[in-house]
Short mmCIF file of C-alpha atoms and ligand atoms in Angstrom, two decimals:
data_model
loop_
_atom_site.label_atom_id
_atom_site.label_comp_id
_atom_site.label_asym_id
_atom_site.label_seq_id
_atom_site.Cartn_x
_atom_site.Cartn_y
_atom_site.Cartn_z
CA UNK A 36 -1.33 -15.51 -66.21
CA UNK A 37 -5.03 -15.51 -65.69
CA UNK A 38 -6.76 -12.58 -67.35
CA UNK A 39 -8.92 -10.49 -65.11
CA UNK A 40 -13.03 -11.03 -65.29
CA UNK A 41 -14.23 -8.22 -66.68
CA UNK A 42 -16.06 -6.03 -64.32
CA UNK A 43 -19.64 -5.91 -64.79
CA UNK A 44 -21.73 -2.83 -64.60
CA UNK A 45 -25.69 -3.78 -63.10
CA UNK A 46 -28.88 -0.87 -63.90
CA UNK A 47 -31.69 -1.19 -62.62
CA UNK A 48 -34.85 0.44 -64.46
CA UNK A 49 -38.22 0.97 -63.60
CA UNK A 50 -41.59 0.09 -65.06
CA UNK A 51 -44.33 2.26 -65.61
CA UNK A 52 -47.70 2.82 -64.89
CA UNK A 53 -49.87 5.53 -67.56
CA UNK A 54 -52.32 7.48 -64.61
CA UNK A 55 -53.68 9.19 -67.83
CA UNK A 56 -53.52 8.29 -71.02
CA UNK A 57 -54.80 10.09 -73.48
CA UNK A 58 -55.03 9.31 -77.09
CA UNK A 59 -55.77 11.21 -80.04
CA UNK A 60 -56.82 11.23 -83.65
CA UNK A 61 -54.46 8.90 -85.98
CA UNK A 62 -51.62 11.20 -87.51
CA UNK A 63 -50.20 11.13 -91.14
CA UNK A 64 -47.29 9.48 -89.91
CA UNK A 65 -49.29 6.31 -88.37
CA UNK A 66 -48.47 7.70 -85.08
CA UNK A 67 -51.16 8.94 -82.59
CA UNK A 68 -51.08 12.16 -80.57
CA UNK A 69 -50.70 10.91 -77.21
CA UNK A 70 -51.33 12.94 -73.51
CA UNK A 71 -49.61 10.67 -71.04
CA UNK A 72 -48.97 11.43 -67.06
CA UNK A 73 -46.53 8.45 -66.23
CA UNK A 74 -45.19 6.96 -63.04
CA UNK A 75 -42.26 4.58 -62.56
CA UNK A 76 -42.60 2.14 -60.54
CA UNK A 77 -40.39 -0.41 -58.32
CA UNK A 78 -41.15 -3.55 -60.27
CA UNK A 79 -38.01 -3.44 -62.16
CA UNK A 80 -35.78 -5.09 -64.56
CA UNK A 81 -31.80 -5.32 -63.76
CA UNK A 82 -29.28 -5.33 -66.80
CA UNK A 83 -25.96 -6.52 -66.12
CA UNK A 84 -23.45 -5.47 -68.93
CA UNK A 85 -19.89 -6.61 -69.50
CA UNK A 86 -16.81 -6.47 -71.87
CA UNK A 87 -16.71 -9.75 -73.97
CA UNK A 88 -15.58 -10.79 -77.76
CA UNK A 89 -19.19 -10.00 -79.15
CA UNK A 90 -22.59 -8.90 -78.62
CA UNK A 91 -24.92 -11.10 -77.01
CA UNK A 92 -27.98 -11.20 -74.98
CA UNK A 93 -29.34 -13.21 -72.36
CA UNK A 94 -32.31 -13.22 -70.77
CA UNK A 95 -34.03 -14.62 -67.01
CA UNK A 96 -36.67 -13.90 -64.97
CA UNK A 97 -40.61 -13.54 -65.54
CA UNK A 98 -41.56 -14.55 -69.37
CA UNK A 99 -37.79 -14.49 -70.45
CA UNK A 100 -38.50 -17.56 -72.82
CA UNK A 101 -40.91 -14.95 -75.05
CA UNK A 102 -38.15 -12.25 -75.18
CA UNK A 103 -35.78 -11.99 -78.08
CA UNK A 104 -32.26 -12.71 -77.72
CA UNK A 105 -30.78 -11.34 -80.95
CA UNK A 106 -31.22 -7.67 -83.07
CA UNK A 107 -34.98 -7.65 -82.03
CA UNK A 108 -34.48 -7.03 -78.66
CA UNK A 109 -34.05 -3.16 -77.37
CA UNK A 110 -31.49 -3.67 -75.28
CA UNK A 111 -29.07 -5.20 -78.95
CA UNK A 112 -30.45 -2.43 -80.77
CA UNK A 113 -29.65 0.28 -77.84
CA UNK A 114 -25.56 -1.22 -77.81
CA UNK A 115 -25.48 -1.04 -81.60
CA UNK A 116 -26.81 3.06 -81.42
CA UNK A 117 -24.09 3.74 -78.82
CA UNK A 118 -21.32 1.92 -80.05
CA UNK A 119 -21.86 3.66 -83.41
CA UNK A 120 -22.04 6.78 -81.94
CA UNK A 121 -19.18 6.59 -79.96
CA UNK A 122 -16.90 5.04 -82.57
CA UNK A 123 -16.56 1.36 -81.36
CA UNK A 124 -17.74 -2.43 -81.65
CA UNK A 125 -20.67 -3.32 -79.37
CA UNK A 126 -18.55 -6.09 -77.85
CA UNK A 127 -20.56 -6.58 -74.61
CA UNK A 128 -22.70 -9.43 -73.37
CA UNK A 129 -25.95 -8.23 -71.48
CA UNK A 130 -27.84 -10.47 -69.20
CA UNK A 131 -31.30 -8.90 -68.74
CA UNK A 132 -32.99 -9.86 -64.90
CA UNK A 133 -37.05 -9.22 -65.76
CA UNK A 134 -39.30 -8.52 -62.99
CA UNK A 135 -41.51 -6.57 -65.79
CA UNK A 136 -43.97 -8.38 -67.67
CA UNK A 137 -43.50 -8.95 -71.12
CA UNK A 138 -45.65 -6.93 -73.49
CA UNK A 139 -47.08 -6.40 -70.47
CA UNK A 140 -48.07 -2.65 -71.02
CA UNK A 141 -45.65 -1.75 -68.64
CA UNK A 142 -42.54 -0.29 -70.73
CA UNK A 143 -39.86 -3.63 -69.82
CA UNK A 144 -38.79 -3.40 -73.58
CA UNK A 145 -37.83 0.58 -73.35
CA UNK A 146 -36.85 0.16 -69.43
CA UNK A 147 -34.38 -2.44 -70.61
CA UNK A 148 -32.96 0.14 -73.54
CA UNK A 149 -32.70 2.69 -70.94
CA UNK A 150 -31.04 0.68 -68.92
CA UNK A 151 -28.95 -0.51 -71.60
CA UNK A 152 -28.06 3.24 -72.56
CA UNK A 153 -26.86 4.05 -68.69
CA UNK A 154 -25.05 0.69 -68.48
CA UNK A 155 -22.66 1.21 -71.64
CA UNK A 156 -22.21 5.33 -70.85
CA UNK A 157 -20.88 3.64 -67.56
CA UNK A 158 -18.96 0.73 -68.79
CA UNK A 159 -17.41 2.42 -71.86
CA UNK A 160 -16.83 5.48 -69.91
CA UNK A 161 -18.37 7.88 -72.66
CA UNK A 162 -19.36 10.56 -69.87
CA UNK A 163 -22.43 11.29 -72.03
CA UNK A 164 -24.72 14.41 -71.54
CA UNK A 165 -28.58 13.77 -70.07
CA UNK A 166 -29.53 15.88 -73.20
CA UNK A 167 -27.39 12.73 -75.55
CA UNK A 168 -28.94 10.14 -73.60
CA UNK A 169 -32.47 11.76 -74.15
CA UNK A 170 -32.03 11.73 -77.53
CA UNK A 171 -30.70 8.49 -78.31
CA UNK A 172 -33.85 6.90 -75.82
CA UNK A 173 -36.32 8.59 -77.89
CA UNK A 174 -34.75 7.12 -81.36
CA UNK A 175 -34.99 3.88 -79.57
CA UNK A 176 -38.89 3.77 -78.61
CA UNK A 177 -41.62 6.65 -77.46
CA UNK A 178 -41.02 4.78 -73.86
CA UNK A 179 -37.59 4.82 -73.56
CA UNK A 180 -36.89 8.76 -73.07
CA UNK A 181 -39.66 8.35 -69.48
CA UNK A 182 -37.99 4.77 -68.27
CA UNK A 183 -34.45 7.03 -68.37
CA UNK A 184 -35.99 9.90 -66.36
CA UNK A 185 -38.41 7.85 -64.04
CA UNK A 186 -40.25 9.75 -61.56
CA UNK A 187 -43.62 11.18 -62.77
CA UNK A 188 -43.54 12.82 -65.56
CA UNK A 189 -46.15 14.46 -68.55
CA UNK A 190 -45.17 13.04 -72.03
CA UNK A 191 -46.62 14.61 -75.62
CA UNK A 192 -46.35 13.64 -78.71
CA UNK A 193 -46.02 9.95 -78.97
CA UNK A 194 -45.23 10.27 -75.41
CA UNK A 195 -41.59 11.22 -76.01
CA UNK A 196 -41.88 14.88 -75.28
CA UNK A 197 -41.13 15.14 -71.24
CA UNK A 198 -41.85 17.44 -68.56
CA UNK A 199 -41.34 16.59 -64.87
CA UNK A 200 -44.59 17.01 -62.46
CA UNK A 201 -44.60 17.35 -59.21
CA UNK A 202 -45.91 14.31 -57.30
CA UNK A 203 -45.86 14.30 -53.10
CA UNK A 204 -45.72 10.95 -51.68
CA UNK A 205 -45.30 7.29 -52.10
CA UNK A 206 -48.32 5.45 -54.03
CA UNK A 207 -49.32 2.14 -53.41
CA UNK A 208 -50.00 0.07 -56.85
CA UNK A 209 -51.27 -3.94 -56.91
CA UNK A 210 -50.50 -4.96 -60.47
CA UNK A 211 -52.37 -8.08 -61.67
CA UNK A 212 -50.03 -9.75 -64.45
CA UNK A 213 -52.16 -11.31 -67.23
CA UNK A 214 -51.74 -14.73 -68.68
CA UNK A 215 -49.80 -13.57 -72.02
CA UNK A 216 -49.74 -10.50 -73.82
CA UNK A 217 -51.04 -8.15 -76.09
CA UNK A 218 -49.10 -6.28 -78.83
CA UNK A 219 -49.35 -2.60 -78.31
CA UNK A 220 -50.07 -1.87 -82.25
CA UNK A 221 -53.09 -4.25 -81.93
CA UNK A 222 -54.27 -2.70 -78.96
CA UNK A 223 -54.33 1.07 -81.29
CA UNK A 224 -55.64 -0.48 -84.15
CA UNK A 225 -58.86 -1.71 -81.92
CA UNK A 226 -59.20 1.64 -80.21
CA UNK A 227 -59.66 2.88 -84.04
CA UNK A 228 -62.10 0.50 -84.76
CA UNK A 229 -63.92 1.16 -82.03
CA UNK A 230 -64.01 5.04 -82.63
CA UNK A 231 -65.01 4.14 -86.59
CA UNK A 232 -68.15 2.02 -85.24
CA UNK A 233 -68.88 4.28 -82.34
CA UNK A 234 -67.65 6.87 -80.26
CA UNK A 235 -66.13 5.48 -77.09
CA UNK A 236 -65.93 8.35 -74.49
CA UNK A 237 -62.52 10.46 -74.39
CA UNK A 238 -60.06 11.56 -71.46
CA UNK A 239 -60.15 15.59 -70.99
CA UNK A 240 -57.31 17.25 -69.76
CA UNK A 241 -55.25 15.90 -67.04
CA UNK A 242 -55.03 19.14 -65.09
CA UNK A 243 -57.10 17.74 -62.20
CA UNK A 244 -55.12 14.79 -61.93
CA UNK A 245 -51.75 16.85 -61.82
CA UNK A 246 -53.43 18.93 -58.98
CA UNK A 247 -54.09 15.37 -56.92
CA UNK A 248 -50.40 14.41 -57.54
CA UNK A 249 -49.23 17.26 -56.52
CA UNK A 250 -51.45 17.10 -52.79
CA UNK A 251 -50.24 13.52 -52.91
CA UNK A 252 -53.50 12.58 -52.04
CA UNK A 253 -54.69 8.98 -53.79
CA UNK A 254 -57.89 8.92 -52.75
CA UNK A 255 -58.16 12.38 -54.64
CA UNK A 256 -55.83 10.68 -57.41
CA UNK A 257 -58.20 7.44 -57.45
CA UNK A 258 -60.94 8.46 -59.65
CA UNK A 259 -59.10 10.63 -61.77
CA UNK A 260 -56.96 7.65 -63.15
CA UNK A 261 -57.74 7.16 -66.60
CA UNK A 262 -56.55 5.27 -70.34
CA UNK A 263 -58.38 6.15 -73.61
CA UNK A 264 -56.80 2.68 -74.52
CA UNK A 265 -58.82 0.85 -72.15
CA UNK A 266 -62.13 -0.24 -73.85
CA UNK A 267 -59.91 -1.74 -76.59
CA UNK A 268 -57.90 -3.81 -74.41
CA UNK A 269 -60.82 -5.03 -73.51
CA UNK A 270 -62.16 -5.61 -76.01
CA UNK A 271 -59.44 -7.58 -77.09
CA UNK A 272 -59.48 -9.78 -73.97
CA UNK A 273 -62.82 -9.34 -71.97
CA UNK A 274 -61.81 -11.08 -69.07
CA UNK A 275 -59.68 -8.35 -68.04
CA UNK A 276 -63.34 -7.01 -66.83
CA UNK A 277 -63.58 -9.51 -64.17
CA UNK A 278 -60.12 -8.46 -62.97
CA UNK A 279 -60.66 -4.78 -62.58
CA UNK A 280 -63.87 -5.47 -60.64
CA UNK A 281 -62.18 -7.79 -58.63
CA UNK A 282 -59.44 -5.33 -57.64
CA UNK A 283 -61.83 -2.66 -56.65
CA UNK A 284 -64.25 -5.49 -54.45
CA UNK A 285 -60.83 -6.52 -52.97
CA UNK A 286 -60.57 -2.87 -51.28
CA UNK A 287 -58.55 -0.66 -53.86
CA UNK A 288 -59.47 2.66 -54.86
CA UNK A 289 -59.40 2.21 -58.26
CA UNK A 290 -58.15 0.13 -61.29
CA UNK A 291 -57.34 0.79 -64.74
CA UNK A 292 -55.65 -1.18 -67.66
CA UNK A 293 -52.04 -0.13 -67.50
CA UNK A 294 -51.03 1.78 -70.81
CA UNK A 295 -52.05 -0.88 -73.59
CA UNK A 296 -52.38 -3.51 -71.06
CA UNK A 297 -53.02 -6.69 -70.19
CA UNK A 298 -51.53 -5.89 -66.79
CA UNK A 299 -54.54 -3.69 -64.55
CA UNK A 300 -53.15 -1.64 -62.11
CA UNK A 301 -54.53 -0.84 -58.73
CA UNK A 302 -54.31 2.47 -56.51
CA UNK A 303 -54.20 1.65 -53.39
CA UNK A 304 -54.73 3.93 -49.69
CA UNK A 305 -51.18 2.63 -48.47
CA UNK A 306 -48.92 -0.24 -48.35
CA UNK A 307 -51.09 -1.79 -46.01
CA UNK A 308 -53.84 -1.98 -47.89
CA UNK A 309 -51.44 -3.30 -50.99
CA UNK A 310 -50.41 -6.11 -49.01
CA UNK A 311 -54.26 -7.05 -48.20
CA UNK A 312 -55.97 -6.14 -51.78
CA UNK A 313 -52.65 -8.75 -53.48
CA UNK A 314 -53.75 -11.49 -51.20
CA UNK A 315 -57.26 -11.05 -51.91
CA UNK A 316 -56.67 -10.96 -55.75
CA UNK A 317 -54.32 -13.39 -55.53
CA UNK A 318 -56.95 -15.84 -54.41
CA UNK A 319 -59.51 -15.21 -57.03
CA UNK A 320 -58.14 -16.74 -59.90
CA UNK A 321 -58.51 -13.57 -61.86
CA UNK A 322 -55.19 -13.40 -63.45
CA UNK A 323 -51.82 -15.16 -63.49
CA UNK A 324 -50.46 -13.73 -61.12
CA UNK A 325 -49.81 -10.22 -58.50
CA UNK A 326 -47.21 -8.14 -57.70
CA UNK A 327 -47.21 -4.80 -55.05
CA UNK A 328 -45.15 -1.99 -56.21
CA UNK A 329 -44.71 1.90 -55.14
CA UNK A 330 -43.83 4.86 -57.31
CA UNK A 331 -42.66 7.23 -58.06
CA UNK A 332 -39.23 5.39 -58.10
CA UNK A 333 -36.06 7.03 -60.12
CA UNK A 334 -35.02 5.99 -63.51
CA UNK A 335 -32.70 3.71 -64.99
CA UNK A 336 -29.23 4.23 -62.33
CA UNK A 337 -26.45 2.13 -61.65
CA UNK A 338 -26.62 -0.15 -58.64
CA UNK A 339 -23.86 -2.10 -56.30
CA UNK A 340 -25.46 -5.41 -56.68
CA UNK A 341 -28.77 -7.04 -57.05
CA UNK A 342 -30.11 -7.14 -54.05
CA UNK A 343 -30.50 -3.51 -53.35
CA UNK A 344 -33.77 -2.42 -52.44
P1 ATP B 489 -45.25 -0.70 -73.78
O1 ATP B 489 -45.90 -0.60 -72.44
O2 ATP B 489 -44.08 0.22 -73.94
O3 ATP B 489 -46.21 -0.67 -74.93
P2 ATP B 489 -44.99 -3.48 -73.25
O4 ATP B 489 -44.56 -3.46 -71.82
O5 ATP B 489 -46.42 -3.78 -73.54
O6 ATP B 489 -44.56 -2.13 -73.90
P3 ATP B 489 -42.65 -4.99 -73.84
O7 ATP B 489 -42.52 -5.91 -72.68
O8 ATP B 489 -41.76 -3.83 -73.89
O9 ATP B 489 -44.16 -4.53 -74.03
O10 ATP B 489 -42.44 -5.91 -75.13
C1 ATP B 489 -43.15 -5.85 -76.31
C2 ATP B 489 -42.45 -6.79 -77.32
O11 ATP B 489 -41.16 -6.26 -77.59
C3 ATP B 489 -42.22 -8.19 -76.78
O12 ATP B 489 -43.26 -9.04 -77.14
C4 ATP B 489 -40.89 -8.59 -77.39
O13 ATP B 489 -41.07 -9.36 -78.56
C5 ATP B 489 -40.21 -7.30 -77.80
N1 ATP B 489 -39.00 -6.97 -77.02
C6 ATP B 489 -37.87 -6.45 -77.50
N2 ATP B 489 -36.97 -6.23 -76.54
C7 ATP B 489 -37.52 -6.61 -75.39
C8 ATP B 489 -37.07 -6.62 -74.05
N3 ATP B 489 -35.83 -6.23 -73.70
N4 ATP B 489 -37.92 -7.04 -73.11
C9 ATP B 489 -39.17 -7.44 -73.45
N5 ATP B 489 -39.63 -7.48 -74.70
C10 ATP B 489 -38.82 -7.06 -75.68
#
């Protein structure tokens, strides 16, 4: 008798753009206190988990060849936290989809976990609490607890400490992908040596920004977008200043290094205006390559199949 495929469960999970990120002194613990309004957005990475005789990982899509296949990737180490939790083997081979860039400084690492985290509550049938989920996210990575949640949201701490905030209406983001990466640790280290040689000017309090999400308003939102880690990006790769001024002479409203970059990020008026300011960039041979996106989008949730929009 033929044994049944398995039946594979597919989560989808956001990426994120940081409208303010704030960053703080260095802490005791290595860790800095970080201020961060986040937005998920629809570029997204699909996980497709199913039953099998051991843990493995696949993965396809945009920069898969960079990304980990064994214990190093999030989405192996999120299986082993759950199956240990709930008492089993993490006997289940995961094939990751990435739209996301890779170190990309736009969360695919923790959006994968998250997704991860949803996929095997689902497929193991463990009927887990939000409040279990939260916690195991945050043990995973300071990004993971926001890719779960999605929406826009206020993070503390290392960025793991959520509140919800209320956003009105669709915004309209042009990412500009970078030719390779940069490692997020590097970025912090920089953004310390730049405040031991100098002092490179520091974010406020996001309280005017909430107030423009909350109107829904981006040309309010526009020039309130802001990322303490910015001047150290780049630093770290100058041409990134070509691309931002680029985005903005292409017609958006603003741009800004998304979280520890490479990857800018571009407000847009509307989806119209997306479509034009991508083709624009696109043409100017100012980074590898451009996606449109819209947020806020919901975190990581089960879908039917791939193609769902
Ligand atoms: P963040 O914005 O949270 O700082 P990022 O988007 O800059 O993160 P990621 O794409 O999450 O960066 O990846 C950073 C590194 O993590 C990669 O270079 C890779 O080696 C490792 N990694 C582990 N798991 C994954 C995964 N599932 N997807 C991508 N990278 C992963």
């Amino acid at each position: 008798m033929l044994s049944a495929v398995p039946r594979p469960v597919i989560v989808r999970a956001p990426s994120k753009v940081n409208l303010h990120l704030g960053v703080g002194d260095l802490r005791e613990d290595g860790y800095h206190e970080l201020t961060s309004v986040f937005q998920a957005l629809s570029l997204h990475d699909d996980i497709e988990v199913r039953d099998a005789d051991e843990l493995s990982v696949v993965v396809q899509g945009e920069s898969a060849r960079v990304v980990p296949t064994d214990h190093r990737n999030l989405v192996w180490q999120a299986a082993e936290l759950l199956a240990e939790r709930a008492g089993r083997d993490p006997a289940v081979a995961i094939a990751i989809a990435k739209g996301i860039p890779v170190a990309g400084g736009m969360a695919g690492g923790s959006a994968d976990a998250a997704a991860t985290l949803v996929a095997l509550d689902e497929l193991w049938e463990l009927g887990l609490e939000r409040a279990d989920l939260d916690e195991y996210a945050a043990r995973l990575g300071s990004d993971v607890p926001f890719s779960l949640r999605g929406g826009t949201a206020i993070g503390t701490g290392r960025g793991e400490k959520l509140l919800p905030v209320l956003s009105r209406n669709t915004f309209h983001w042009v990412l500009a992908l970078a030719k390779g990466g940069l490692r997020t640790p590097d970025v912090f280290r920089e953004l310390d040596r730049l405040r031991a040689e100098g002092d490179p000017p520091r974010l406020g309090d996001p309280d005017e920004l909430m107030h423009a999400l909350a109107v829904g308003d981006p040309h309010q939102l526009a020039p309130l977008l802001g990322n303490d880690l910015q001047p150290a990006a780049l630093s770290l790769k100058p041409e990134l200043r070509r691309t931002l001024r680029a985005g903005t002479a292409a017609g958006a409203l603003a741009g800004i290094v998304s979280g520890s970059g490479p990857t800018c990020a571009f407000l847009c008026a509307d989806a119209d205006a997306a479509v034009a300011v991508s083709a624009e960039l696109a043409g100017a041979g100012v980074c590898r390559t451009v996606r449109t996106a819209h947020g806020p989008v919901p975190g990581a949730r089960v879908i039917d199949d791939k193609t769902e929009h």
